[in-house]
Coordinates of C-alpha atoms and ligand atoms in Angstrom, one line a residue:
M1 CA 0.1 -17.1 11.2
N2 CA -0.2 -13.4 11.7
D3 CA -3.5 -12.0 12.8
Y4 CA -4.4 -9.3 10.3
F5 CA -8.0 -8.8 11.4
A6 CA -7.5 -5.2 12.7
L7 CA -5.4 -4.3 9.7
I8 CA -8.1 -5.6 7.3
K9 CA -10.8 -3.7 9.1
A10 CA -8.8 -0.5 9.0
A11 CA -8.3 -0.7 5.2
V12 CA -12.0 -1.4 4.7
D13 CA -13.1 1.4 7.0
V14 CA -10.8 4.1 5.5
R15 CA -12.2 3.5 2.0
R16 CA -15.1 5.8 2.9
Y17 CA -12.8 8.8 2.9
S18 CA -11.6 8.2 -0.7
V19 CA -11.7 11.3 -2.9
A20 CA -12.3 9.7 -6.3
P21 CA -14.7 11.9 -8.4
Y22 CA -13.0 11.0 -11.7
S23 CA -12.6 7.2 -11.5
S24 CA -15.4 6.5 -8.9
F25 CA -13.1 3.7 -7.7
S26 CA -12.4 4.0 -4.0
V27 CA -9.4 2.4 -2.4
G28 CA -8.4 2.1 1.2
A29 CA -5.0 1.0 2.5
A30 CA -3.7 0.2 6.0
L31 CA 0.0 -0.2 6.8
L32 CA 1.1 -2.2 9.8
T33 CA 4.4 -1.3 11.6
R34 CA 6.5 -4.0 13.2
D35 CA 5.5 -2.7 16.6
G36 CA 1.8 -3.0 15.9
K37 CA 0.7 0.5 14.8
I38 CA -1.6 1.0 11.9
Y39 CA -1.5 3.9 9.4
T40 CA -4.3 4.3 7.0
G41 CA -4.7 6.0 3.6
C42 CA -7.3 6.4 0.8
N43 CA -6.8 7.4 -2.8
I44 CA -7.0 11.1 -3.5
E45 CA -7.6 12.3 -7.1
S46 CA -6.7 15.6 -8.7
S47 CA -8.4 17.1 -11.8
S48 CA -4.9 17.0 -13.4
L49 CA -5.2 13.2 -13.0
G50 CA -1.4 12.7 -12.9
L51 CA -1.3 14.3 -9.5
T52 CA -3.6 11.6 -8.1
I53 CA -2.1 9.6 -5.2
C54 CA -2.9 6.0 -4.4
A55 CA -4.2 4.9 -1.0
E56 CA -1.0 2.8 -0.4
R57 CA 1.3 5.8 -0.8
V58 CA -0.8 8.0 1.4
A59 CA -0.6 5.4 4.2
L60 CA 3.1 4.9 3.7
F61 CA 3.9 8.6 3.6
K62 CA 1.8 9.3 6.7
A63 CA 3.7 6.6 8.6
L64 CA 7.2 7.7 7.3
S65 CA 6.4 11.4 8.2
E66 CA 5.6 10.4 11.7
G67 CA 9.0 8.6 12.1
E68 CA 8.0 5.0 11.4
R69 CA 10.7 3.0 9.6
S70 CA 9.9 -0.7 10.2
F71 CA 6.9 -2.4 8.6
A72 CA 5.2 -5.8 8.5
A73 CA 2.3 -5.6 6.1
V74 CA -0.1 -3.5 4.0
A75 CA -3.7 -4.2 3.3
I76 CA -5.6 -2.8 0.3
S77 CA -9.4 -2.7 0.1
T78 CA -11.6 -2.0 -2.9
S79 CA -15.4 -2.6 -3.3
T80 CA -15.4 -4.4 -6.7
G81 CA -15.5 -8.0 -5.5
E82 CA -12.0 -9.1 -6.6
A83 CA -8.6 -8.8 -5.1
C84 CA -6.9 -5.6 -6.3
P85 CA -3.1 -5.7 -6.3
P86 CA -1.1 -2.4 -5.8
C87 CA -0.1 -0.5 -8.9
G88 CA 3.5 -0.5 -10.2
A89 CA 4.4 2.8 -8.7
C90 CA 3.2 1.7 -5.3
R91 CA 5.0 -1.6 -5.6
Q92 CA 8.3 0.3 -6.2
V93 CA 7.8 2.9 -3.5
L94 CA 6.6 0.3 -0.9
L95 CA 9.5 -2.1 -1.6
E96 CA 12.1 0.7 -1.3
L97 CA 10.6 2.3 1.8
A98 CA 8.8 -0.4 3.6
G99 CA 10.7 -3.5 2.5
N100 CA 9.5 -7.0 1.6
I101 CA 6.2 -6.8 3.5
D102 CA 3.1 -8.9 3.3
V103 CA 0.6 -7.5 0.8
L104 CA -3.1 -8.3 1.5
S105 CA -5.6 -7.6 -1.3
I106 CA -9.0 -7.5 0.4
Y107 CA -12.3 -8.2 -1.4
D108 CA -15.9 -8.6 -0.2
D109 CA -14.6 -6.6 2.9
K110 CA -13.1 -9.6 4.6
K111 CA -11.7 -12.2 2.2
Y112 CA -8.2 -11.6 1.0
T113 CA -5.2 -12.9 -1.0
M114 CA -1.7 -12.5 0.4
L115 CA 1.7 -12.3 -1.3
K116 CA 5.1 -11.0 -0.3
L117 CA 5.9 -7.7 -2.1
E118 CA 9.0 -9.2 -3.8
K119 CA 6.7 -11.7 -5.6
L120 CA 4.8 -8.7 -7.0
L121 CA 8.0 -6.8 -7.9
P122 CA 10.8 -9.2 -8.6
K123 CA 14.3 -8.0 -9.5
A124 CA 13.4 -4.4 -8.4
F125 CA 15.5 -1.4 -9.0
T126 CA 16.9 -0.1 -5.7
N127 CA 19.5 2.4 -4.6
K128 CA 22.1 -0.4 -4.5
F129 CA 22.3 0.0 -8.3
I130 CA 23.1 3.7 -8.1
K131 CA 26.8 4.3 -8.6
R132 CA 28.5 7.5 -9.7
D133 CA 29.7 7.3 -13.3
R134 CA 31.6 10.5 -13.2
Ligands
THU1 N1 -5.5 3.4 -7.0 C1 -5.0 3.2 -5.7 O1 -5.4 3.9 -4.8 N2 -4.1 2.2 -5.5 C2 -3.7 1.3 -6.5 O2 -2.8 0.5 -6.2 C3 -4.3 1.3 -7.8 C4 -5.1 2.5 -8.1 C5 -6.4 4.5 -7.3 C6 -5.8 5.6 -8.0 C7 -7.0 6.2 -8.7 O3 -7.6 7.1 -7.7 C8 -8.0 5.0 -8.8 O4 -7.5 4.0 -8.0 C9 -8.1 4.5 -10.3 O5 -6.9 4.2 -10.8

């Protein structure tokens, strides 16, 4: 059994930096690399709403942009007392760019549910389906 204690704490702690004036729903995410580094992210909302970015993708893009390519798990923290799974867009981007990692949905700041990402996004579209048709 993996020890995700530090990852869970990082996801809970980063929630405080959430920029969510429109939804008032703060989300923290922490992404663990296979060599044990943690990258955090929070949701950041824009007045155009559609340009909002989820906590999970902030964490992932931070890690990728610093050269990380190998991941083990992502933890997601909200304050609403129930496990919050990643949205569809984040499932797609995480599966493509982080692989079939463990997804921990944290509630009450320490309890969590855990699933493999492929369980959350079965039969995903990936670049293996992209073939030139002309
Ligand atoms: N949000 C996330 O950060 N991650 C998710 O997986 C679901 C939704 C954010 C986006 C927006 O700022 C707020 O939660 C409400 O949708």
